[in-house]
Tab-separated table of C-alpha atoms in Angstrom:
chain	number	residue	atom	x	y	z
A	4	MET	CA	-11.859	0.738	18.914
A	5	THR	CA	-10.561	-0.731	15.595
A	6	ARG	CA	-6.670	-1.182	16.067
A	7	ILE	CA	-5.289	-2.187	12.863
A	8	SER	CA	-7.017	-1.982	9.179
A	9	VAL	CA	-5.347	-3.923	6.387
A	10	CYS	CA	-6.146	-2.673	3.226
A	11	ILE	CA	-6.565	-4.862	0.041
A	12	ALA	CA	-7.331	-4.266	-3.328
A	13	THR	CA	-7.877	-7.265	-5.351
A	14	TYR	CA	-8.861	-8.232	-9.083
A	15	ASN	CA	-8.814	-11.647	-10.651
A	16	GLY	CA	-6.512	-12.899	-7.969
A	17	GLU	CA	-7.413	-16.438	-7.261
A	18	LYS	CA	-4.085	-17.855	-7.775
A	19	TYR	CA	-2.524	-16.425	-4.771
A	20	ILE	CA	-5.215	-14.667	-2.771
A	21	LYS	CA	-5.650	-17.598	0.090
A	22	GLU	CA	-1.800	-17.586	0.816
A	23	GLN	CA	-1.949	-14.002	1.118
A	24	LEU	CA	-4.761	-13.636	3.397
A	25	ASP	CA	-3.865	-16.848	5.748
A	26	SER	CA	-0.323	-14.929	6.224
A	27	ILE	CA	-2.093	-11.633	7.135
A	28	LEU	CA	-4.972	-13.079	9.334
A	29	ASN	CA	-2.457	-15.081	11.479
A	30	GLN	CA	-1.129	-11.860	12.620
A	31	LEU	CA	-4.408	-9.935	13.281
A	32	SER	CA	-6.279	-9.634	16.674
A	33	TYR	CA	-10.070	-10.136	17.010
A	34	CYS	CA	-10.462	-5.905	17.018
A	35	ASP	CA	-8.564	-5.734	13.942
A	36	GLU	CA	-10.042	-5.481	10.476
A	37	LEU	CA	-9.019	-6.729	6.817
A	38	ILE	CA	-10.506	-4.334	4.212
A	39	ILE	CA	-10.850	-5.784	0.643
A	40	SER	CA	-12.222	-3.819	-2.422
A	41	ASP	CA	-12.877	-6.199	-5.275
A	42	ASP	CA	-12.558	-4.725	-8.764
A	43	HIS	CA	-15.525	-6.682	-10.208
A	44	SER	CA	-13.199	-9.861	-10.453
A	45	ASP	CA	-14.583	-12.448	-13.065
A	46	ASP	CA	-12.660	-15.619	-11.331
A	47	ASN	CA	-12.964	-17.257	-8.069
A	48	THR	CA	-11.280	-14.388	-6.045
A	49	VAL	CA	-14.603	-13.354	-4.233
A	50	SER	CA	-15.700	-16.969	-3.655
A	51	ILE	CA	-12.452	-17.628	-1.798
A	52	ILE	CA	-12.670	-14.699	0.192
A	53	ASN	CA	-16.256	-15.726	1.172
A	54	GLU	CA	-15.301	-18.940	2.373
A	55	TYR	CA	-13.469	-17.435	5.378
A	56	LYS	CA	-16.649	-16.483	7.152
A	57	ASP	CA	-14.336	-14.430	9.365
A	58	SER	CA	-15.925	-11.392	10.808
A	59	ARG	CA	-12.711	-9.368	10.530
A	60	ILE	CA	-12.805	-9.346	6.681
A	61	LYS	CA	-14.903	-6.764	5.264
A	62	VAL	CA	-15.454	-6.951	1.440
A	63	PHE	CA	-16.545	-4.204	-0.944
A	64	TYR	CA	-17.429	-5.052	-4.589
A	65	ASN	CA	-17.228	-2.539	-7.346
A	66	GLN	CA	-19.983	-2.685	-9.809
A	67	SER	CA	-17.420	-2.036	-12.533
A	68	GLU	CA	-13.581	-1.874	-13.127
A	69	ARG	CA	-12.363	0.965	-11.490
A	70	GLY	CA	-8.372	0.642	-11.978
A	71	TYR	CA	-5.741	-0.431	-9.326
A	72	THR	CA	-5.538	3.149	-7.675
A	73	ASN	CA	-9.022	3.716	-7.567
A	74	ASN	CA	-9.494	0.432	-6.137
A	75	PHE	CA	-7.073	0.949	-3.630
A	76	CYS	CA	-8.311	4.178	-2.644
A	77	ASN	CA	-12.007	2.686	-1.943
A	78	ALA	CA	-10.510	0.257	0.426
A	79	LEU	CA	-8.706	3.226	2.376
A	80	SER	CA	-11.954	5.057	2.449
A	81	LYS	CA	-13.355	2.148	4.495
A	82	ALA	CA	-10.711	1.639	6.966
A	83	LYS	CA	-11.407	2.610	10.594
A	84	GLY	CA	-8.162	1.497	12.229
A	85	GLU	CA	-5.547	3.809	14.227
A	86	TYR	CA	-3.150	1.994	11.954
A	87	ILE	CA	-3.023	1.229	8.387
A	88	PHE	CA	-1.185	-1.524	6.477
A	89	LEU	CA	-1.450	-1.607	2.915
A	90	SER	CA	-1.366	-5.212	1.212
A	91	ASP	CA	-1.215	-6.938	-2.582
A	92	GLN	CA	-3.310	-9.793	-3.008
A	93	ASP	CA	-0.457	-12.211	-4.253
A	94	ASP	CA	2.539	-11.823	-1.697
A	95	ILE	CA	3.223	-13.321	1.590
A	96	TRP	CA	3.581	-11.667	5.197
A	97	LEU	CA	6.230	-13.022	7.227
A	98	PRO	CA	5.388	-13.720	10.728
A	99	GLU	CA	6.879	-10.752	12.464
A	100	LYS	CA	5.548	-8.084	10.179
A	101	VAL	CA	2.431	-6.495	12.479
A	102	GLU	CA	4.554	-6.790	15.782
A	103	ILE	CA	7.576	-4.958	14.291
A	104	THR	CA	5.718	-2.482	12.282
A	105	LEU	CA	3.459	-1.392	15.294
A	106	LYS	CA	6.552	-1.134	17.291
A	107	LYS	CA	8.154	1.400	14.784
A	108	LEU	CA	4.697	3.377	14.267
A	109	GLN	CA	5.178	4.365	18.020
A	110	ASN	CA	7.659	6.909	17.055
A	111	TYR	CA	6.831	7.718	13.445
A	112	ASP	CA	3.776	8.455	11.204
A	113	PHE	CA	4.618	6.769	8.381
A	114	VAL	CA	6.927	3.410	7.778
A	115	VAL	CA	8.160	1.367	4.916
A	116	SER	CA	9.719	-2.113	5.231
A	117	ASP	CA	12.075	-3.815	3.136
A	118	ALA	CA	11.138	-7.092	1.538
A	119	LYS	CA	12.202	-10.194	-0.432
A	120	THR	CA	11.234	-10.789	-4.087
A	121	ALA	CA	10.065	-14.250	-5.619
A	122	ASN	CA	9.118	-15.159	-9.012
A	123	SER	CA	6.102	-16.910	-9.845
A	124	SER	CA	7.247	-20.163	-8.464
A	125	PHE	CA	8.054	-18.644	-5.057
A	126	GLU	CA	12.027	-18.676	-5.639
A	127	ILE	CA	13.786	-15.977	-3.852
A	128	ILE	CA	15.233	-13.724	-6.536
A	129	SER	CA	16.207	-10.893	-4.341
A	130	ASN	CA	16.685	-10.638	-0.571
A	131	SER	CA	16.367	-6.958	-0.544
A	132	ARG	CA	14.401	-4.362	-2.451
A	133	PHE	CA	16.260	-1.367	-0.244
A	134	GLU	CA	19.619	-2.735	-1.699
A	135	GLU	CA	18.040	-3.661	-4.956
A	136	PHE	CA	16.613	-0.152	-5.662
A	137	ASP	CA	18.924	1.990	-3.136
A	138	ILE	CA	15.756	2.827	-1.216
A	139	ASP	CA	15.815	5.471	1.526
A	140	THR	CA	13.356	7.950	3.490
A	141	GLY	CA	13.663	11.726	2.401
A	142	PHE	CA	11.347	14.034	0.442
A	143	LEU	CA	13.680	15.216	-2.495
A	144	ARG	CA	15.066	11.533	-3.621
A	145	ASN	CA	11.392	10.048	-3.226
A	146	PHE	CA	10.250	13.145	-5.369
A	147	ILE	CA	12.564	12.647	-8.065
A	148	LYS	CA	12.059	8.777	-8.021
A	149	SER	CA	9.795	6.796	-5.410
A	150	ARG	CA	10.812	3.258	-5.207
A	151	TYR	CA	8.322	2.442	-2.290
A	152	ILE	CA	5.579	0.016	-2.958
A	153	GLY	CA	2.113	0.252	-1.349
A	154	CYS	CA	2.444	-3.380	0.052
A	155	CYS	CA	5.622	-2.294	2.216
A	156	MET	CA	3.719	0.807	3.684
A	157	ALA	CA	2.051	1.021	6.927
A	158	PHE	CA	1.041	4.660	8.671
A	159	ASN	CA	-1.094	5.990	11.264
A	160	ARG	CA	-4.441	7.652	11.071
A	161	LYS	CA	-3.171	11.348	10.827
A	162	VAL	CA	-1.593	10.056	7.488
A	163	LEU	CA	-4.528	8.517	6.286
A	164	LEU	CA	-6.893	11.594	6.838
A	165	SER	CA	-4.296	13.823	5.102
A	166	ILE	CA	-4.126	11.739	1.882
A	167	PHE	CA	-7.775	12.425	1.026
A	168	PRO	CA	-8.766	13.656	-1.212
A	169	PHE	CA	-6.453	11.797	-3.820
A	170	PRO	CA	-5.528	13.716	-7.095
A	171	GLN	CA	-7.744	12.799	-9.914
A	172	ASN	CA	-5.073	11.679	-12.293
A	173	THR	CA	-4.185	8.348	-11.009
A	174	GLU	CA	-1.435	8.032	-14.009
A	175	TYR	CA	0.680	10.839	-12.727
A	176	ALA	CA	-0.175	10.354	-8.787
A	177	PRO	CA	-0.769	6.440	-8.080
A	178	HIS	CA	-1.759	5.774	-4.885
A	179	ASP	CA	1.460	4.567	-3.536
A	180	THR	CA	3.160	7.687	-4.927
A	181	TRP	CA	0.837	10.010	-3.564
A	182	ILE	CA	0.931	8.541	0.113
A	183	THR	CA	4.804	8.379	-0.431
A	184	LEU	CA	4.995	12.156	-0.974
A	185	VAL	CA	2.225	13.298	1.531
A	186	SER	CA	4.328	11.371	4.257
A	187	GLU	CA	7.680	12.408	3.386
A	188	PHE	CA	6.513	16.065	2.994
A	189	TYR	CA	4.268	16.609	6.225
A	190	PHE	CA	5.059	13.461	8.530
A	191	ARG	CA	7.542	11.445	10.496
A	192	THR	CA	9.086	8.587	8.616
A	193	SER	CA	11.325	6.162	8.895
A	194	LYS	CA	12.074	2.625	7.242
A	195	ILE	CA	12.173	-0.767	8.585
A	196	GLU	CA	15.424	-2.641	7.439
A	197	GLN	CA	14.377	-5.976	7.898
A	198	PRO	CA	12.170	-7.805	5.186
A	199	LEU	CA	9.041	-8.055	6.308
A	200	ILE	CA	6.994	-9.712	3.259
A	201	ILE	CA	8.009	-11.648	0.247
A	202	TYR	CA	6.806	-9.677	-2.839
A	203	ARG	CA	5.931	-12.183	-5.536
A	204	ARG	CA	6.967	-10.803	-8.968
A	205	HIS	CA	4.681	-13.151	-11.536
A	206	GLY	CA	3.862	-11.122	-14.860
A	207	ASN	CA	0.461	-10.339	-13.950
A	208	ASN	CA	0.985	-7.826	-11.153
A	209	ALA	CA	-1.081	-4.703	-10.803
A	210	SER	CA	1.627	-2.686	-9.983
A	211	ASP	CA	5.083	-2.708	-11.828
A	212	GLY	CA	6.873	-2.664	-8.388
A	213	GLY	CA	9.575	-0.528	-9.641
A	214	TYR	CA	10.785	-3.055	-12.627
A	215	SER	CA	8.983	-1.061	-15.108
A	216	LYS	CA	11.196	0.378	-18.325
A	217	GLY	CA	10.500	3.824	-17.627
A	218	ARG	CA	8.570	7.049	-19.086
A	219	SER	CA	9.667	9.622	-21.265
A	220	LEU	CA	11.482	12.567	-19.612
A	221	GLN	CA	8.724	14.744	-20.604
A	222	LYS	CA	6.143	12.685	-19.121
A	223	LYS	CA	8.454	12.394	-15.568
A	224	LEU	CA	8.495	16.014	-15.356
A	225	VAL	CA	4.839	16.759	-16.078
A	226	SER	CA	3.997	14.000	-13.554
A	227	ARG	CA	6.138	15.655	-10.853
A	228	TYR	CA	4.870	18.834	-11.451
A	229	TYR	CA	1.587	17.323	-11.172
A	230	CYS	CA	2.388	15.997	-7.592
A	231	LEU	CA	3.975	19.027	-6.436
A	232	ARG	CA	0.906	21.224	-7.040
A	233	ALA	CA	-1.336	18.610	-5.527
A	234	LEU	CA	1.089	18.350	-2.460
A	235	LEU	CA	0.920	22.113	-1.830
A	236	GLN	CA	-2.867	22.186	-2.500
A	237	GLN	CA	-3.401	19.468	0.070
A	238	ARG	CA	-1.746	21.617	2.754
A	239	LYS	CA	-4.950	23.394	3.310
A	240	ASN	CA	-6.807	20.431	4.191
A	241	ILE	CA	-4.048	19.087	6.164
A	242	LYS	CA	-3.977	22.171	8.423
A	243	LYS	CA	-7.639	21.822	8.951
A	244	ILE	CA	-7.257	18.404	10.388
A	245	HIS	CA	-4.016	18.645	12.105
A	246	SER	CA	-3.620	22.386	12.930
A	247	PHE	CA	-0.230	22.492	11.097
């Protein structure tokens, strides 16, 4: 049985994808899998991935661009592992990420780790996202403003089954926000204080990573109302799956 599924959404990531894949594959065992959903890249991303000839890598190609969140949802829908790790295409996993995360997941359903942040030249510009953005667990604080980013998340299969179906409006409920809220509302969550990845900011990131200038108050309120309604509706599905 597959132990770990690492899910990556790629799109025109030729510049950094090899470094990222190497840092991940070095930590996976023969019974793990690396799921890649490619959003119709028109650079050399897919060619670089195919050079690996590694049976753990499973690539799924979108015939047209589906967008960042839908691309990630596609990768997640293919995952067969007991433990799910999310990864961006342009970061670096630090050597003990898998070991430390799996240990934490023995007692929790969802964990989020700290990260160092680097610029496009791979110079460290922040030693802790937790400190930079005052990140902590808890539903209310993350409902008001979630600072979790997908590439720092890992969770068990119970959570994976509970996040489907994803809300249709991906602007109001991006995949990492949705996973955060479902996990904080229904499951046992914890954080790992140690940075386990180097998160690269280079100007072409698919996600804003918490660095966006913000939306209007009205849009924030509508977004949170939408997420809350979706969360409450999701309870029926979760009850069927887990007998909550």
